[in-house]
PDB file of C-alpha atoms in Angstrom:
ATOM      1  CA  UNK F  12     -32.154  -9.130  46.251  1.00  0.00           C
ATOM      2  CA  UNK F  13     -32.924  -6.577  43.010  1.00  0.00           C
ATOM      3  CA  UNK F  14     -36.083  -7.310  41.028  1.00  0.00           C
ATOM      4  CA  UNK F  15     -34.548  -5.733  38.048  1.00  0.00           C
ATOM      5  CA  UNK F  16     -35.371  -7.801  35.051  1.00  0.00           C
ATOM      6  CA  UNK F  17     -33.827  -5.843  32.632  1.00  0.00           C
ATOM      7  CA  UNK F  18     -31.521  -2.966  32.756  1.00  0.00           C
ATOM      8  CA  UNK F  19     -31.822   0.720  31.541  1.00  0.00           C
ATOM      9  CA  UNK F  20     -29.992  -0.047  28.729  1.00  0.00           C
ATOM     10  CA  UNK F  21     -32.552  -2.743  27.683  1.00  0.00           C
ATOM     11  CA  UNK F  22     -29.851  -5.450  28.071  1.00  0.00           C
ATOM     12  CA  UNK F  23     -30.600  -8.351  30.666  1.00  0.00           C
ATOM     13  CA  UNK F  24     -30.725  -7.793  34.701  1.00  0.00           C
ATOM     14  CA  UNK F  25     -29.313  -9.807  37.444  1.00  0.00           C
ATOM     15  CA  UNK F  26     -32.637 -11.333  38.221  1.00  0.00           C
ATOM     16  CA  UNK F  27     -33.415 -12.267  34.941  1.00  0.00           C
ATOM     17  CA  UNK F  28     -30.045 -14.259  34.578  1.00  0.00           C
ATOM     18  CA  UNK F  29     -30.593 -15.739  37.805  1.00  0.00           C
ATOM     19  CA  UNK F  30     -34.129 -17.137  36.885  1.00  0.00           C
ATOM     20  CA  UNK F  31     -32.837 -18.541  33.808  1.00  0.00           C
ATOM     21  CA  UNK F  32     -29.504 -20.714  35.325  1.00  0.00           C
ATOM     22  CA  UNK F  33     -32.584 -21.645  38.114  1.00  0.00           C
ATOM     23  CA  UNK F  34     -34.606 -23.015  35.410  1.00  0.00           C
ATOM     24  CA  UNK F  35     -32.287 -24.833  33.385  1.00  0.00           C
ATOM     25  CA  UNK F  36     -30.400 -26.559  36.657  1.00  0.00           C
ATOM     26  CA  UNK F  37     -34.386 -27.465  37.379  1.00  0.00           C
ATOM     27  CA  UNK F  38     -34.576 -29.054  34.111  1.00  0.00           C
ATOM     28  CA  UNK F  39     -30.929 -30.585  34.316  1.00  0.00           C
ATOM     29  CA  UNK F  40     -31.976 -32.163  37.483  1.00  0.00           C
ATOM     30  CA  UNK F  41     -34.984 -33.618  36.191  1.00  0.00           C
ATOM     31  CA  UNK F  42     -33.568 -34.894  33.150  1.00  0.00           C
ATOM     32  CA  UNK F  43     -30.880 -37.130  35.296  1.00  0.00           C
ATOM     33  CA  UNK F  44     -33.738 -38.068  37.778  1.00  0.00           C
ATOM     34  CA  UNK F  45     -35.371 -39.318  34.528  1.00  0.00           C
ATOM     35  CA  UNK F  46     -32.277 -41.080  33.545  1.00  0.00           C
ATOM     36  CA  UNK F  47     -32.169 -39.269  30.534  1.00  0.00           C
ATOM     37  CA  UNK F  48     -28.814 -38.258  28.571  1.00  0.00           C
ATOM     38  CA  UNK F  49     -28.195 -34.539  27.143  1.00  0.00           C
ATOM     39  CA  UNK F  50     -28.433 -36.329  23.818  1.00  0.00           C
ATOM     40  CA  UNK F  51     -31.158 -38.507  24.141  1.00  0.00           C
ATOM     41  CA  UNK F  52     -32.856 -34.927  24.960  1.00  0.00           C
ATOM     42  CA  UNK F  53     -31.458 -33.710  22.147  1.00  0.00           C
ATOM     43  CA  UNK F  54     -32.576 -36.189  19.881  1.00  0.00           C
ATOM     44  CA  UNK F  55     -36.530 -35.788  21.004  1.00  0.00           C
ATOM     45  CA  UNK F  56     -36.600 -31.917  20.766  1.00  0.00           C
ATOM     46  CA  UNK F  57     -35.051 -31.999  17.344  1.00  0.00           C
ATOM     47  CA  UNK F  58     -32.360 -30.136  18.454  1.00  0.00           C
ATOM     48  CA  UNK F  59     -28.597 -30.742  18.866  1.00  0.00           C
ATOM     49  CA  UNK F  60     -26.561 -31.705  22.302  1.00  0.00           C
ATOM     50  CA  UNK F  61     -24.921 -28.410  22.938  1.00  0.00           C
ATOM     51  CA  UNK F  62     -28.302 -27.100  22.374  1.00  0.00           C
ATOM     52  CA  UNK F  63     -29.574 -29.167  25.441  1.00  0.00           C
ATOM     53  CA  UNK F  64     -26.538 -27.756  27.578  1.00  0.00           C
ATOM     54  CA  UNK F  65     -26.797 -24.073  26.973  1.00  0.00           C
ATOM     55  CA  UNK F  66     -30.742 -24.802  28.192  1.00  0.00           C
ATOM     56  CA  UNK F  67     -29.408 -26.254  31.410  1.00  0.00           C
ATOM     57  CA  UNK F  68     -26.876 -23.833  31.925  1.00  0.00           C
ATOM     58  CA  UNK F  69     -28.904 -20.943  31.677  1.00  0.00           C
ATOM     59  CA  UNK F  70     -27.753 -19.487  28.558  1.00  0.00           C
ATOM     60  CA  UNK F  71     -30.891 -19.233  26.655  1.00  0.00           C
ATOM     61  CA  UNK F  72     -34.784 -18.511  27.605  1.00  0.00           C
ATOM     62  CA  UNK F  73     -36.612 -22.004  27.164  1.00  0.00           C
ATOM     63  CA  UNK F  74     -39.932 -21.628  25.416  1.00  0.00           C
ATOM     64  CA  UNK F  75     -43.287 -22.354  27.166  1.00  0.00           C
ATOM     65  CA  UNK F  76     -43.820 -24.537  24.489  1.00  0.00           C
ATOM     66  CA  UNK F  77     -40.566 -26.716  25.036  1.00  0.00           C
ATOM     67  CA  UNK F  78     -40.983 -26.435  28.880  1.00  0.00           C
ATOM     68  CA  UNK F  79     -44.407 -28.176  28.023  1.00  0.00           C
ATOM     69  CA  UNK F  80     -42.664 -30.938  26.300  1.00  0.00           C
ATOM     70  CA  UNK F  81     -39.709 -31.122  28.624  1.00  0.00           C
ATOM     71  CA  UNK F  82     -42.036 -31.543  31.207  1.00  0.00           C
ATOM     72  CA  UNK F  83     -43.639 -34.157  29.825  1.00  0.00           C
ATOM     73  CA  UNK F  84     -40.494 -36.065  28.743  1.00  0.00           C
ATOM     74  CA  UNK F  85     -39.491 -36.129  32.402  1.00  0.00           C
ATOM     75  CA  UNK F  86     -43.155 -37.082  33.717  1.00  0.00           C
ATOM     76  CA  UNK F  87     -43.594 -34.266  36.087  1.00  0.00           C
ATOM     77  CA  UNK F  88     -45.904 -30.953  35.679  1.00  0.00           C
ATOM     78  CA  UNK F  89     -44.336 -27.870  33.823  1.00  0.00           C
ATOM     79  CA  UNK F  90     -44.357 -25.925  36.732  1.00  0.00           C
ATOM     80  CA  UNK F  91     -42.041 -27.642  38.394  1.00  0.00           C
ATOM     81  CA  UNK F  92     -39.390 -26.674  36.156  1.00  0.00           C
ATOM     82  CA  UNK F  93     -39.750 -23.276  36.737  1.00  0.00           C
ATOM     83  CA  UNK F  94     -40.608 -23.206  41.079  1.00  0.00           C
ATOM     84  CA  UNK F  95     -37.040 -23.116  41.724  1.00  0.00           C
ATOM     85  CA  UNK F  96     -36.600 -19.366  40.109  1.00  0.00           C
ATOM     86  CA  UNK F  97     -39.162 -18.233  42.145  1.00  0.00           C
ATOM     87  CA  UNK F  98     -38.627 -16.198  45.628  1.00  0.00           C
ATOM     88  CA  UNK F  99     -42.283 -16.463  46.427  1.00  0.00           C
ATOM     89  CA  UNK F 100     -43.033 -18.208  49.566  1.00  0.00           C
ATOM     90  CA  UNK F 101     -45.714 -20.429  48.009  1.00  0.00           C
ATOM     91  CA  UNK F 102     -43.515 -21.277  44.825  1.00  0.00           C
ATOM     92  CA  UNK F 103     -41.143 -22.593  47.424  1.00  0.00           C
ATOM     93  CA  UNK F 104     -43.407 -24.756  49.163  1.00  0.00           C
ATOM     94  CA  UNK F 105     -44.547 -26.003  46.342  1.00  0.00           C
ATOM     95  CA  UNK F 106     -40.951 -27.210  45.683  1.00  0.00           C
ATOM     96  CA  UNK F 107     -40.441 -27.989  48.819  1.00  0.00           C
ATOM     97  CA  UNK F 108     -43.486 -30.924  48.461  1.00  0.00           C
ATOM     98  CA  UNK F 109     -41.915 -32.073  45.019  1.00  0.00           C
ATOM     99  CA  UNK F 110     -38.762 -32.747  46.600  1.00  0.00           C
ATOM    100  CA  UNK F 111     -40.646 -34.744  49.667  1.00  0.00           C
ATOM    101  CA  UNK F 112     -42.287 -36.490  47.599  1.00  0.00           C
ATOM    102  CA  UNK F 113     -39.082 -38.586  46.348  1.00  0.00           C
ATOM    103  CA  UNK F 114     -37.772 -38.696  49.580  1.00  0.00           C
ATOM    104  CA  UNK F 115     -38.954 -42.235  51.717  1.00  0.00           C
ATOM    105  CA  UNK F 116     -41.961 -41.885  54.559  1.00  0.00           C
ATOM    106  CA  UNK F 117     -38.750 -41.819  57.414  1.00  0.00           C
ATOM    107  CA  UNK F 118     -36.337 -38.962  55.738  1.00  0.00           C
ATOM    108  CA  UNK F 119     -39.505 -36.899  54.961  1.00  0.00           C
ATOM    109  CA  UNK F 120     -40.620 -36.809  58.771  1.00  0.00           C
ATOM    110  CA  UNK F 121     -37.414 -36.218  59.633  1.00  0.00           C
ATOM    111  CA  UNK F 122     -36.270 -33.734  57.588  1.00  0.00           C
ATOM    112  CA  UNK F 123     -40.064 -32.216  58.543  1.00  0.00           C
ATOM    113  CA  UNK F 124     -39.422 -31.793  61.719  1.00  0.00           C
ATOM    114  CA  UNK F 125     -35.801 -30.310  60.940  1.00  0.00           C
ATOM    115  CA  UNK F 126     -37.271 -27.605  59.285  1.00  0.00           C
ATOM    116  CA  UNK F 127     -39.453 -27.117  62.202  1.00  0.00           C
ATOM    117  CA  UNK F 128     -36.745 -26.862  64.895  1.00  0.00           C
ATOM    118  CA  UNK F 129     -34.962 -24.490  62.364  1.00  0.00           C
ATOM    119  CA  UNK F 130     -38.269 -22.425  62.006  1.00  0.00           C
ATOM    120  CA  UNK F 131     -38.369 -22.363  66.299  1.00  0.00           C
ATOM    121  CA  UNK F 132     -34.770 -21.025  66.401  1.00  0.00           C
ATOM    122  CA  UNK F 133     -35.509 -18.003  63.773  1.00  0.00           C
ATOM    123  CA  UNK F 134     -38.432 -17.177  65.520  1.00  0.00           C
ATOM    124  CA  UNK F 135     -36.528 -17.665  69.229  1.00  0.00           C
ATOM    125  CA  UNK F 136     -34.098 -15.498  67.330  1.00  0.00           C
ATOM    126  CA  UNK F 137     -36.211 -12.763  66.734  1.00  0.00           C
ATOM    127  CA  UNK F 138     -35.866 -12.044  63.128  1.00  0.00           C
ATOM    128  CA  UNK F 139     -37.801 -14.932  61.463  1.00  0.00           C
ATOM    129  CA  UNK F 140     -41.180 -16.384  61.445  1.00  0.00           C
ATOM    130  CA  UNK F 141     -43.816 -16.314  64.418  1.00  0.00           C
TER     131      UNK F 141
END
C-alpha cells in the first residue's frame, strides 16, 4: 500500500482518500451504535443533513474540532473515530479492544482465541507472525 498523501500535482493521494472514507464510515458506525439519525446529527452541529453524509462518506476532511464534538455526541473518545484509518499495528489493536468491548464475555473469548489459531496458521505458514 502507497503512503502518498498527496500527489505531485498537489491534488489528493490514494491514501489520503482512503483515510478519509475510513474515518467517516468510523463515525457513521458510531452514530447508528448511538442510535442517532443523520439529521438529528445535523441538527447538533449546526449543520445540514447532506452535510452529515458527505462526512460519513468520506467526501470532506472533518475538523479536530468537530471530531471532538462528534466524539462526544456518541460517548466514546475521539480517537476512536479516527483508529480505523490507521495501518499501524497498535492503532489496530486499539480498535481491535473497542470492538471487544461491545461484544458479550463468551463471543469475546471466542473470537480471542480465533484470532489466535489464525495467528498459529500464518506463523505455521511461514510468512506471518512468530
Amino acid at each position: 500500500m502507497t503512503n502518498n498523501y498527496f500527489k505531485q500535482d498537489g491534488t489528493e493521494g490514494e491514501r489520503l482518500v482512503e483515510m478519509r472514507k475510513a474515518v467517516g464510515e468510523a463515525i457513521g458506525r458510531r452514530r447508528q451504535r448511538a442510535g442517532m439519525t443523520q439529521e438529528a446529527v445535523a441538527e447538533k452541529l449546526g449543520i445540514g443533513p447532506e452535510a452529515v453524509s458527505r462526512m460519513e462518506r468520506g467526501v470532506g476532511s472533518v475538523t479536530a474540532e468537530r471530531l471532538i464534538v462528534l466524539a462526544e455526541m456518541f460517548s466514546c473518545r475521539a480517537d476512536e473515530l479516527l483508529l480505523q484509518a490507521s495501518h499501524r499495528p497498535a492503532d489496530q489493536a486499539g480498535e481491535l479492544a473497542s470492538l471487544l468491548e461491545g461484544l458479550p464475555a463468551g463471543e469475546r473469548l471466542y473470537l480471542m482465541e480465533s484470532i489466535r489459531n489464525f495467528c498459529r496458521y500464518v506463523a505455521e505458514r511461514g510468512d506471518g507472525p512468530r
